[in-house]
XYZ file of C-alpha atoms in Angstrom:
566
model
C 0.000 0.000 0.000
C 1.275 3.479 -0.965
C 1.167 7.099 0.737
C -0.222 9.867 -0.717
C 0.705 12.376 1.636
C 3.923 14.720 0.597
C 5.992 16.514 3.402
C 9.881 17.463 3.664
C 11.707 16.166 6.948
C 14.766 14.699 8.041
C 14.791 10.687 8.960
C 13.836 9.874 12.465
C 17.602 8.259 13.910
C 16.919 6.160 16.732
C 20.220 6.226 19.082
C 20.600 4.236 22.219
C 20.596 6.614 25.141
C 24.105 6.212 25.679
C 25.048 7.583 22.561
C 22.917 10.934 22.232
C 25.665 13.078 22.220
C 26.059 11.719 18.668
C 22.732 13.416 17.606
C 23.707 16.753 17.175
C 26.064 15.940 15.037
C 23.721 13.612 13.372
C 21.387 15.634 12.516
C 23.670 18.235 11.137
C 24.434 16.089 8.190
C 21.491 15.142 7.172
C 18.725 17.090 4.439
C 15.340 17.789 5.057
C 14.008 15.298 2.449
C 10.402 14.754 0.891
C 9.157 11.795 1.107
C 5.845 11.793 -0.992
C 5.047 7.732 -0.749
C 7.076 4.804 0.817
C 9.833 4.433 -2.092
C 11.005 7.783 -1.553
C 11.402 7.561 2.225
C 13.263 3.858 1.452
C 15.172 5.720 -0.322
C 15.900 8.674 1.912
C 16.393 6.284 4.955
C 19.345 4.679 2.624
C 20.972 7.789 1.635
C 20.551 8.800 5.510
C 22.278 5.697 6.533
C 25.449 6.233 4.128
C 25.876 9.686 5.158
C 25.526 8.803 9.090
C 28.445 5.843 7.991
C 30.732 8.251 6.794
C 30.237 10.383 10.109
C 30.720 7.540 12.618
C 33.635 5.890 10.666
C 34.793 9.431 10.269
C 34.375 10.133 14.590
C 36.118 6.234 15.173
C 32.743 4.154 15.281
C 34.110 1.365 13.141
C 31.756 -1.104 14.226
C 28.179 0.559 14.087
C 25.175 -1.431 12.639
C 23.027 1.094 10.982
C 19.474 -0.485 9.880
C 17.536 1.573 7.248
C 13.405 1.117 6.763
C 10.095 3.391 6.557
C 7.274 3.289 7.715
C 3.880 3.823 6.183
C 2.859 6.235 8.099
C 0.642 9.337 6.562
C 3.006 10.806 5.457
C 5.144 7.721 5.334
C 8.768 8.401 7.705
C 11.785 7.243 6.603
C 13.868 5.656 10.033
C 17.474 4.994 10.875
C 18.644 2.669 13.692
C 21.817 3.506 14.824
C 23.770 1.161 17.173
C 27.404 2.830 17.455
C 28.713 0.575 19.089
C 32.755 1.016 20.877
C 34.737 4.065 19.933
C 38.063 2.543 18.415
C 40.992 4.030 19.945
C 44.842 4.706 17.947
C 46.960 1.784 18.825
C 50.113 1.092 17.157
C 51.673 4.505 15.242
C 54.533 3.547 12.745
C 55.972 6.101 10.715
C 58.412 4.289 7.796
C 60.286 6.121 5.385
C 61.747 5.030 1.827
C 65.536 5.778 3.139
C 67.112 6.242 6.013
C 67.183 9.518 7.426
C 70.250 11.508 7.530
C 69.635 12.463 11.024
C 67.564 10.248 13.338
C 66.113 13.324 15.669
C 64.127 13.944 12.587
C 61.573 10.967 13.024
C 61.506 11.852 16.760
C 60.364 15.192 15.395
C 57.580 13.920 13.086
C 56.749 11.519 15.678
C 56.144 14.147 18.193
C 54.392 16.759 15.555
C 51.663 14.195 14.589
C 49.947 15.284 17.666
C 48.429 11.403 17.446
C 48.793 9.449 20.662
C 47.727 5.662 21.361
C 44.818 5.795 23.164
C 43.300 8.501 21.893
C 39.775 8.322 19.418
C 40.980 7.166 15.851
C 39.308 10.082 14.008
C 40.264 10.332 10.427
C 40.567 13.876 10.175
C 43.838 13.392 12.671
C 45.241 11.084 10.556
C 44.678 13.015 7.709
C 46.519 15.983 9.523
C 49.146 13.930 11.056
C 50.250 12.494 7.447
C 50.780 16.239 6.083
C 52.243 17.542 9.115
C 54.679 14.723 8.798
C 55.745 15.676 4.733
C 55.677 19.095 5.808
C 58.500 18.537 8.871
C 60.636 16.586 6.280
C 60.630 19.329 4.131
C 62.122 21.584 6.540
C 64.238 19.187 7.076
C 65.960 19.599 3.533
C 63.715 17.139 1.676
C 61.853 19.100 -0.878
C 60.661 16.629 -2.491
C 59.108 14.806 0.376
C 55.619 13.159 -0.245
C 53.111 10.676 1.646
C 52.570 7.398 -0.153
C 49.804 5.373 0.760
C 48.716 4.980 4.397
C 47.686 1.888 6.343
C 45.539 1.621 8.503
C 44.072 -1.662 10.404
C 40.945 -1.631 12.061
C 41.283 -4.479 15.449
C 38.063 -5.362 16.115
C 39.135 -7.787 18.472
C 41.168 -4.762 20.521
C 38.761 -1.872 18.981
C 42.080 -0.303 17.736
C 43.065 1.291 14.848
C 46.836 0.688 13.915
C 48.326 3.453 11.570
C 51.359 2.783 9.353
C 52.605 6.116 7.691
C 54.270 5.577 4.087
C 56.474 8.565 3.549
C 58.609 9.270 0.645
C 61.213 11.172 1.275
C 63.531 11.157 -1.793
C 67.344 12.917 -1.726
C 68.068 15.471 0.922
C 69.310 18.771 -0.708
C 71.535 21.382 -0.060
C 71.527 25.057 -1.844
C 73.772 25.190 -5.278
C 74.402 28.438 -7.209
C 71.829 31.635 -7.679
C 70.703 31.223 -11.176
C 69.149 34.301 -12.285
C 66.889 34.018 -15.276
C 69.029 35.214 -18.036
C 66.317 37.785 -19.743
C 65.798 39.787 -16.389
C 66.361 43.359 -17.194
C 67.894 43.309 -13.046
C 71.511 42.715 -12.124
C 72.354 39.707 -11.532
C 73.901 40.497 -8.295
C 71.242 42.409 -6.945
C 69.060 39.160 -6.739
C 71.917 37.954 -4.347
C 72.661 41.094 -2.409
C 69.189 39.352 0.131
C 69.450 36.074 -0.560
C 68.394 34.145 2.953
C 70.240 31.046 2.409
C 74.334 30.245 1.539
C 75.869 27.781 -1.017
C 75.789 24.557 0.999
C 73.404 24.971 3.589
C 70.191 22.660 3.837
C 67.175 23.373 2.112
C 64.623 25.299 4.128
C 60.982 26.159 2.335
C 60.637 29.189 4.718
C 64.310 30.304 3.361
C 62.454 30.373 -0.336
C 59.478 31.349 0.700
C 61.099 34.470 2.066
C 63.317 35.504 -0.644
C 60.555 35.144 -2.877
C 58.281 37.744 -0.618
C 61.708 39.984 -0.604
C 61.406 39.962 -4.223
C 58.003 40.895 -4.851
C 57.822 43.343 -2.272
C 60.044 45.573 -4.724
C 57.022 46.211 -6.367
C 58.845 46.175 -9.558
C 57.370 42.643 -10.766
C 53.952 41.115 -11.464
C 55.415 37.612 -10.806
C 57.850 35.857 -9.090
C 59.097 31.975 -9.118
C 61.591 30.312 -7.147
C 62.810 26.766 -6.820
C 65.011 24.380 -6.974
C 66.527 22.592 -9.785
C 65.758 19.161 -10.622
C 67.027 16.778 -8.345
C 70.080 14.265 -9.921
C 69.784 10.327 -9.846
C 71.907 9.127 -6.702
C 71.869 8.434 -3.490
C 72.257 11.077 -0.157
C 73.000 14.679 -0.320
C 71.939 16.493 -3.579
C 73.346 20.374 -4.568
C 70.516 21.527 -6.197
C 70.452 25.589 -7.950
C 68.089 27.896 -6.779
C 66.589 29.191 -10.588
C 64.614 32.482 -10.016
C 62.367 33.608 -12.775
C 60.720 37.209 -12.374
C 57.853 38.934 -15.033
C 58.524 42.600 -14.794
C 55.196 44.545 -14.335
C 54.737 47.981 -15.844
C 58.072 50.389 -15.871
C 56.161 53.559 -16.108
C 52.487 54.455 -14.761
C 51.080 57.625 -14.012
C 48.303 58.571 -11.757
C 46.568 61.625 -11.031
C 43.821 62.732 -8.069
C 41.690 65.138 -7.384
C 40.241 67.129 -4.422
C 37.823 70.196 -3.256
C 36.422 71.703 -0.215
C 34.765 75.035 0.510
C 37.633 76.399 2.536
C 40.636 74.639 0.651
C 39.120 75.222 -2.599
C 40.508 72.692 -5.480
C 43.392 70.657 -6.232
C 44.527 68.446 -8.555
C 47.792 66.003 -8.120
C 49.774 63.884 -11.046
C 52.245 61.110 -10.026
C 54.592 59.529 -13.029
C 56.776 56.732 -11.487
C 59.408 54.825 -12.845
C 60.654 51.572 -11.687
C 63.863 49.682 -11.906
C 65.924 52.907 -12.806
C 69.502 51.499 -12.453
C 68.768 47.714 -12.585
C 67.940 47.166 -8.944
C 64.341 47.481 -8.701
C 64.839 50.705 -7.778
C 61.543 53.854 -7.967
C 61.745 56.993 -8.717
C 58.520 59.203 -7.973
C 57.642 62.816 -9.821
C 54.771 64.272 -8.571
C 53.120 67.920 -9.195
C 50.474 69.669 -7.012
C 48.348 72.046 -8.209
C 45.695 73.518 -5.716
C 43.928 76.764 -3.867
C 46.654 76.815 -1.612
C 49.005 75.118 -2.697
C 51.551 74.241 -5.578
C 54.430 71.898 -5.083
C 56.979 69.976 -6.975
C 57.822 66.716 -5.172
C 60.356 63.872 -6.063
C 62.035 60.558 -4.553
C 64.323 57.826 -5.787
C 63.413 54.219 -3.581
C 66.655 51.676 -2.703
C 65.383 48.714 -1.651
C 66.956 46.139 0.058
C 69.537 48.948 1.191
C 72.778 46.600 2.586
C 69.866 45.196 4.495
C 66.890 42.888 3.564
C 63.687 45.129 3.545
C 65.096 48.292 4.192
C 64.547 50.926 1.748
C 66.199 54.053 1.414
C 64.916 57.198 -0.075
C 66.515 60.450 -1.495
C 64.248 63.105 -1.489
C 63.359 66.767 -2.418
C 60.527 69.248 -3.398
C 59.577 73.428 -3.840
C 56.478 74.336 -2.699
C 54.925 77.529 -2.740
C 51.675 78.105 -0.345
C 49.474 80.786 0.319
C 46.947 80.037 3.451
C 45.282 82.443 5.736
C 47.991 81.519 8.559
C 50.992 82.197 6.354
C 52.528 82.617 2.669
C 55.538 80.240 2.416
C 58.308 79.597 -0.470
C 60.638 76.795 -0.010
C 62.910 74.357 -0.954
C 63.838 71.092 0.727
C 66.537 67.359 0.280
C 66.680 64.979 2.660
C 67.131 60.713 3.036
C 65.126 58.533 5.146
C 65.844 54.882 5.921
C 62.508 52.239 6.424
C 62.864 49.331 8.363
C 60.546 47.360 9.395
C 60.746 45.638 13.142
C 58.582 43.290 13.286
C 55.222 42.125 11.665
C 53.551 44.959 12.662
C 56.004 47.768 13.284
C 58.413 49.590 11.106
C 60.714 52.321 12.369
C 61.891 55.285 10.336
C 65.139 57.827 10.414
C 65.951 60.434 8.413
C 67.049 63.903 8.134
C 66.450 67.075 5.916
C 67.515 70.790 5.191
C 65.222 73.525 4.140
C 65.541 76.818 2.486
C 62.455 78.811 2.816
C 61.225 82.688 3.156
C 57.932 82.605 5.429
C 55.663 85.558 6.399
C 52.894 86.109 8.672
C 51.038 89.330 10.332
C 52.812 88.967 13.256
C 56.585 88.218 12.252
C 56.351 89.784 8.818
C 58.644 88.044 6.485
C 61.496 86.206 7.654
C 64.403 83.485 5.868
C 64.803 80.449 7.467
C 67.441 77.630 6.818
C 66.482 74.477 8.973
C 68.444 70.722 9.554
C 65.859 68.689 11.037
C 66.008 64.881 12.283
C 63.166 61.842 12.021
C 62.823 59.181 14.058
C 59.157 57.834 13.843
C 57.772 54.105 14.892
C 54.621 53.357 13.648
C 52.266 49.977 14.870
C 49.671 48.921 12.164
C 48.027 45.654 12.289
C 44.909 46.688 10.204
C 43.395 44.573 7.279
C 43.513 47.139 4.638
C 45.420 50.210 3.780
C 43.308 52.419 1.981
C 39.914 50.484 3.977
C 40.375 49.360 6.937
C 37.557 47.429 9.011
C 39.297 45.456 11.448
C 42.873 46.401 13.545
C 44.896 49.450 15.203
C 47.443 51.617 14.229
C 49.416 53.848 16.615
C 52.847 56.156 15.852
C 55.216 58.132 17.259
C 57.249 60.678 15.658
C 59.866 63.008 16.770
C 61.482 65.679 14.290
C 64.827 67.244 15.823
C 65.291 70.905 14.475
C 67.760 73.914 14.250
C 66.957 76.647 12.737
C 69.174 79.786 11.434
C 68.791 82.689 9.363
C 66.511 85.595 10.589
C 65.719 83.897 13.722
C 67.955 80.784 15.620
C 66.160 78.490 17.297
C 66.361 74.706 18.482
C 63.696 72.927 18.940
C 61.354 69.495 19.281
C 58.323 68.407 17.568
C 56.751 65.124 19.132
C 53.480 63.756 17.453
C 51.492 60.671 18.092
C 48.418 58.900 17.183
C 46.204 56.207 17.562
C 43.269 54.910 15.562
C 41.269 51.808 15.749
C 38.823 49.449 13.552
C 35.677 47.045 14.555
C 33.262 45.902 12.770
C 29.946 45.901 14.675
C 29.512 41.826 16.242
C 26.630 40.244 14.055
C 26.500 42.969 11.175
C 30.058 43.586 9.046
C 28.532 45.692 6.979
C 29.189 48.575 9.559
C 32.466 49.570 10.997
C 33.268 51.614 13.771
C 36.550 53.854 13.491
C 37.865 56.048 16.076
C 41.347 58.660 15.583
C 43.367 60.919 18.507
C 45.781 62.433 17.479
C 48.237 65.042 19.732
C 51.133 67.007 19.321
C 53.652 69.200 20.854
C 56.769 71.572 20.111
C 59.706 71.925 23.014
C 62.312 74.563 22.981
C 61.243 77.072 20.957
C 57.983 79.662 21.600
C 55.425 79.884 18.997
C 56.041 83.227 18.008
C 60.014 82.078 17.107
C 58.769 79.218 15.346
C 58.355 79.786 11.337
C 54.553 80.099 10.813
C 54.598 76.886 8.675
C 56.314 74.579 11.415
C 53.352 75.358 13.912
C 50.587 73.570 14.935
C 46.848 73.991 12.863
C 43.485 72.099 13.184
C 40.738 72.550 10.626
C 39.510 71.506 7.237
C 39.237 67.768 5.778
C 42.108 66.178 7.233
C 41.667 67.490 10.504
C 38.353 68.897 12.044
C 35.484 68.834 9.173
C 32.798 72.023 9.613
C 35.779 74.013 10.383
C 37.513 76.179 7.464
C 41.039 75.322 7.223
C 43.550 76.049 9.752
C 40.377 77.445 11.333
C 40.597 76.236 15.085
C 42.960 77.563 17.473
C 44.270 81.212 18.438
C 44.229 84.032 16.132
C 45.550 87.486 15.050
C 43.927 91.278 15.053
C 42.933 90.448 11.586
C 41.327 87.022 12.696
C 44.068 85.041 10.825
C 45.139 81.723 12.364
C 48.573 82.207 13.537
C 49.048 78.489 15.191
C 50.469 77.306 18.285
C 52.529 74.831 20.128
C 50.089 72.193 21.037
C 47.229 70.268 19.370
C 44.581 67.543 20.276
C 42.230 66.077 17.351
C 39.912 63.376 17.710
C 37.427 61.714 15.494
C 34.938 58.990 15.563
C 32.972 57.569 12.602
C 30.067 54.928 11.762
C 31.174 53.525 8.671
C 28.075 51.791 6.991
C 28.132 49.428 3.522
C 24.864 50.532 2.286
C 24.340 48.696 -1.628
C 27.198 47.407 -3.703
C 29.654 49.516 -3.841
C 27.807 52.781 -1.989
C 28.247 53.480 1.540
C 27.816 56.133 4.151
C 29.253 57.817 7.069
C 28.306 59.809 10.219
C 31.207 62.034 11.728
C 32.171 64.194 14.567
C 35.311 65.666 15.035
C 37.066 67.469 17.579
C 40.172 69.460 17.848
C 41.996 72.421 19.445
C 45.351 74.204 19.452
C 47.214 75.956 22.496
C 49.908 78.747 21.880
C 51.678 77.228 25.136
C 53.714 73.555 24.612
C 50.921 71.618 26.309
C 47.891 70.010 24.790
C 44.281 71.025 26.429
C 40.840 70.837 26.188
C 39.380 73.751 27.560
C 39.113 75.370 24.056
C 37.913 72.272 22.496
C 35.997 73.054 18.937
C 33.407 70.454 17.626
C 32.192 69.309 14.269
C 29.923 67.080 12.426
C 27.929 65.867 9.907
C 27.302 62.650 6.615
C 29.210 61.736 4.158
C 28.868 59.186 1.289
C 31.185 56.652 0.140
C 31.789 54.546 -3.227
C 34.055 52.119 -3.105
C 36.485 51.572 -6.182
C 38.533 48.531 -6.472
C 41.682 50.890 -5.513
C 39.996 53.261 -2.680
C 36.728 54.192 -1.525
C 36.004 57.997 -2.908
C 34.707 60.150 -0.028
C 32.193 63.100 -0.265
C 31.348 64.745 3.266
C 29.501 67.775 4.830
C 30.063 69.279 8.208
C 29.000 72.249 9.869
C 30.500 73.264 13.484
C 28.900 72.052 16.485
C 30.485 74.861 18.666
C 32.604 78.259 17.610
C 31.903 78.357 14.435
C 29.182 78.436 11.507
C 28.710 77.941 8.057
C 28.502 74.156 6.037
C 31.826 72.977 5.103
C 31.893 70.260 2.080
C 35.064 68.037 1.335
C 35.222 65.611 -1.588
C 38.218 63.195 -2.007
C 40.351 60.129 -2.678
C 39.926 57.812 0.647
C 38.830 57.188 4.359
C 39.405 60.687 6.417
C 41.786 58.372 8.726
C-alpha cells in the first residue's frame, strides 16, 4: 500500500541513550528530504544511513550497525537505527620512510608533531593531519621533495584499535647550489643575491624560499615571481641543487593623477609619473606635481630597496612648494634621506634627516628666511586589514622631528606627534564599521612666536576637524588670521556603513583644538559634524562629506576626495 501524503523532513535516527551526544552531530548532516510515498522515504532512509556511515567511521565508530526502513505512516517516515557501538581508539603509530634519514632526531620530530597518541579516538581527520604535518617537517628538514605514499591503517576489532602505518617518501636530501638568475631579467644579476636568505651549501629550508621570494616581490617592480630548486640528480644522499629564479617585470612607467575640493581649501589636482627599476635594482623613482587653492608643489624621490639590508629601503628626497593660506605665505625648498625598516610584523621604524631653504611671512613676524636641519625618528604599529579600507585592527605612531633653525631667527627645537586609531566591525553585522582617531602634538624649545609660521601647529579643514575652514581652530591674530600654536589635540569617531554594492555612508564628529603654550588642552575644544557618502572603487573608496561646526563656528563645510578621512 502506498502514501499519498507529501511533506519534507529529516529521517527519524533512533540512538541508544548512551550515545545521544552523537545526535547533534547527526542531525547536522542530514537534508530535510520529501518523502511523498514509501519508495522515496526507502530511499531517503538509505541515503541517511550512508551519510551517518561516513560520520561515525569518520568520529572512530568502526563497528556501528546502521538499519535503514520506513514506515507507512501518513506521510510515510523514513527511520534509521543507529547502534554505534565502541569508539576505536589509535593503537600502534609507525611512521616508515623510503631511506634512512640523515639524522635520526628527525623521526623523533615527526613523531612528536603528529599530535596522534595511542589511546586517543581514531578520528580520520587526525590522521589526515598527522600524514601532512609529517611531509611538511621533512621538508624543513631539507627534503623538498618529500611526499606521503599510501597509508595503512588496520581496524582491530578484536582490541577496537586502529593501527596506523605512515608511508612517507622522502627522496634525496638537498643542499643550496648556485643563484641562477633568469638570463632575460632586465635586473643585475647580483642584486638578486645582495638578500638572498640562504648560503651555497646549507640545507634546504621552504621558509628560506618562501622568504626571498616575498623579498622579491615586495620591490614592487614585478607582477610575478618563481623560485625553486633545480631538478634533483639520480643518486643516493645529499643532492646540490640551484636555486633558478624567474621574475615577469610589471609595468616600468604608470602615471596617476587625483583630485580634491572643499569650501575652505578650494581645489586641487595632483599627477604622479613613477618609474621603476631605474639602475637595474628594482629601484623607484617618484615625480609628482600639485596644483591647488593653496598650494603648488613639486615633489620627487628615488626608492633603494633592500639597502645593505633585507627590507630596508632608502629614499633620497626633495621638493619646492609655494603656499598661500590664511595663517601664512611660504616659499621653499627642501633634500633629505630617510631609511625604512621594518621591526617586526607589525612595526616599522623610520630615520631620516632634511635641510630647508624657505622665506615665510605672517602678520605677526612679517617676512622672515629660514634655513632648517631637522632629524626623524618615527615608529609606527599597524596591524589593520587594509590600507586604503580598513575594518578590522589598530594603528598607533610616534614621531619626533629634531630641528635647528638659522637665518633671521635661531632656534632649536622638538616636535613630538602621536596617534592612535582603531577598527571594529559591529559583532553580528560587518557591513558597519566603527573607526575612532586621537591624534596630539607638541613643540619643546622654541615659543610659537620664534617658530616659522609653517612649522606650527593647525586644526581645521578635511584632514583634521570637518565644519571648520582650514587652519580654522585655534588662536588668532587682530585680523582674525590663524597664527598656530605649540600644542594640538584632534579626535574623530565615525560609523562607517556598507549601504548597496559599492555605496556606503558615514556619520562624523570631530574634535580638535590648538594651544599657543607647549601643552595640549581641552578647555578650548571646537566640535564638528555631519554625513558623508562613500563609493568604493577597487583601488579606494572615494569620499564626499559635509560638516557644519557644532560649537565656535558656523557655516557648512563640504570636502570631496580620494579615501577614508583616517
Amino acid at each position: 500500500m502506498l502514501a499519498t501524503g507529501s511533506a519534507f523532513a529529516a529521517p527519524e535516527i533512533r540512538l541508544p541513550d548512551e550515545h545521544e551526544g552523537l545526535r547533534e552531530e547527526i542531525d547536522r548532516i542530514l537534508p530535510d528530504s520529501e518523502s511523498g510515498n514509501l519508495i522515496e522515504a526507502r530511499r531517503n532512509a538509505r541515503d541517511a544511513a550512508r551519510r551517518i556511515d561516513q560520520l561515525l567511521r569518520s568520529q572512530g565508530y568502526y563497528a556501528a550497525q546502521i538499519e535503514s526502513f520506513a514506515e507507512a505512516s501518513e506521510p510515510p517516515q523514513a527511520i534509521v537505527d543507529v547502534r554505534p557501538g565502541p569508539r576505536f581508539m589509535f593503537g600502534s603509530l609507525t611512521f616508515d620512510y623510503s631511506r634512512p634519514l640523515y639524522d635520526p632526531a628527525i623521526a623523533e620530530r615527526i613523531r612528536a608533531g603528529a599530535e596522534l597518541t595511542s589511546g586517543e579516538p581514531a578520528l580520520a581527520e587526525k590522521v589526515v593531519a598527522a600524514e601532512a604535518q609529517a611531509v611538511t617537517r621533512l621538508r624543513e628538514a631539507g627534503y623538498p621533495d618529500a611526499q606521503a605514499d599510501r597509508r595503512r591503517a588496520v581496524v582491530d576489532h578484536a582490541s577496537d584499535k586502529m593501527n596506523v602505518t605512515f608511508n612517507l617518501e622522502t627522496a634525496r636530501p638537498a643542499r643550496y647550489g648556485e643563484l641562477v638568475v633568469c638570463e632575460d631579467c632586465n635586473i643585475r644579476p647580483g642584486y638578486f643575491r645582495s638578500f638572498s636568505t640562504f648560503e651555497e651549501g646549507e640545507i634546504y629550508d621552504p621558509e628560506d624560499i618562501q622568504t626571498y621570494s616575498d623579498r622579491i616581490a615586495g620591490t614592487g617592480a614585478f607582477d610575478s615571481v618563481d623560485i625553486k630548486l633545480a631538478e634533483a640528480p639520480e643518486g643516493e644522499g645529499w643532492a646540490r641543487r640551484d636555486i633558478l629564479v624567474s621574475v615577469e617585470e610589471g609595468r616600468t612607467r604608470t602615471i596617476e593623477a587625483g583630485a580634491s575640493y572643499s569650501t575652505s581649501e578650494g581645489i586641487g589636482v595632483e599627477t604622479l609619473w613613477t618609474k621603476r627599476n631605474i639602475f637595474g635594482g628594482a629601484e623607484t623613482l617618484r615625480l609628482s606635481a600639485k596644483l591647488a587653492s593653496l598650494e603648488r608643489n613639486l615633489h620627487a624621490e628615488l626608492d633603494f630597496p633592500h639597502f645593505f639590508y633585507p627590507d630596508r629601503t632608502f629614499t633620497v628626497l626633495g621638493d619646492v612648494t609655494q603656499e598661500e593660506t590664511d595663517a601664512f605665505d611660504r616659499k621653499a625648498a627642501t633634500a633629505g634621506v630617510r631609511a625604512e625598516q621594518p621591526i617586526t610584523e607589525y612595526i616599522v621604524g623610520t630615520l631620516g634627516a632634511e635641510v630647508e631653504v624657505s622665506r615665510v611671512e605672517d602678520f605677526q613676524t612679517g617676512e622672515r628666511d629660514f634655513a632648517i636641519l631637522s632629524g626623524l625618528a618615527d615608529v609606527r604599529y599597524d596591524d589593520t586589514d587594509d590600507t586604503l579600507d580598513p575594518t578590522e585592527g589598530f594603528r598607533a605612531g610616534v614621531t619626533l622631528a629634531p630641528a635647528t633653525g638659522f637665518g633671521d631667527e635661531e632656534l632649536v627645537y622638538l616636535r613630538a606627534v602621536t596617534n592612535f586609531s582603531t577598527y571594529k566591525q559591529v559583532s553580528g553585522n560587518p557591513r558597519i564599521v566603527l573607526a575612532g582617531l586621537f591624534r596630539a602634538g607638541t613643540i619643546f624649545g622654541a615659543s610659537a612666536a620664534d617658530l616659522p609660521a609653517d612649522r606650527r601647529f593647525y586644526a581645521g579643514g578635511g584632514g583634521s576637524v570637518r565644519g571648520f575652514p582650514y587652519q580654522g581652530i585655534g588662536p588668532e591674530d587682530a585680523e582674525g588670521d590663524p597664527i598656530g600654536g605649540r600644542s594640538l589635540i584632534e579626535m574623530s569617531a565615525e560609523v562607517r556603513a556598507k549601504l548597496r554594492g559599492r555605496w556606503g555612508g558615514v556619520v562624523f564628529v570631530d574634535a580638535g583644538s590648538v594651544e599657543r603654550d607647549g601643552l595640549p588642552g581641552f578647555e578650548n575644544l571646537q566640535t564638528g559634524a555631519g554625513v558623508g557618502v562613500r563609493y568604493h572603487t577597487d583601488f579606494g573608496p572615494i569620499r564626499g562629506d559635509v560638516a557644519f561646526p557644532l560649537s565656535g563656528g558656523d557655516g557648512v563645510q563640504i570636502y570631496l576626495s580620494i579615501g577614508q578621512a583616517f
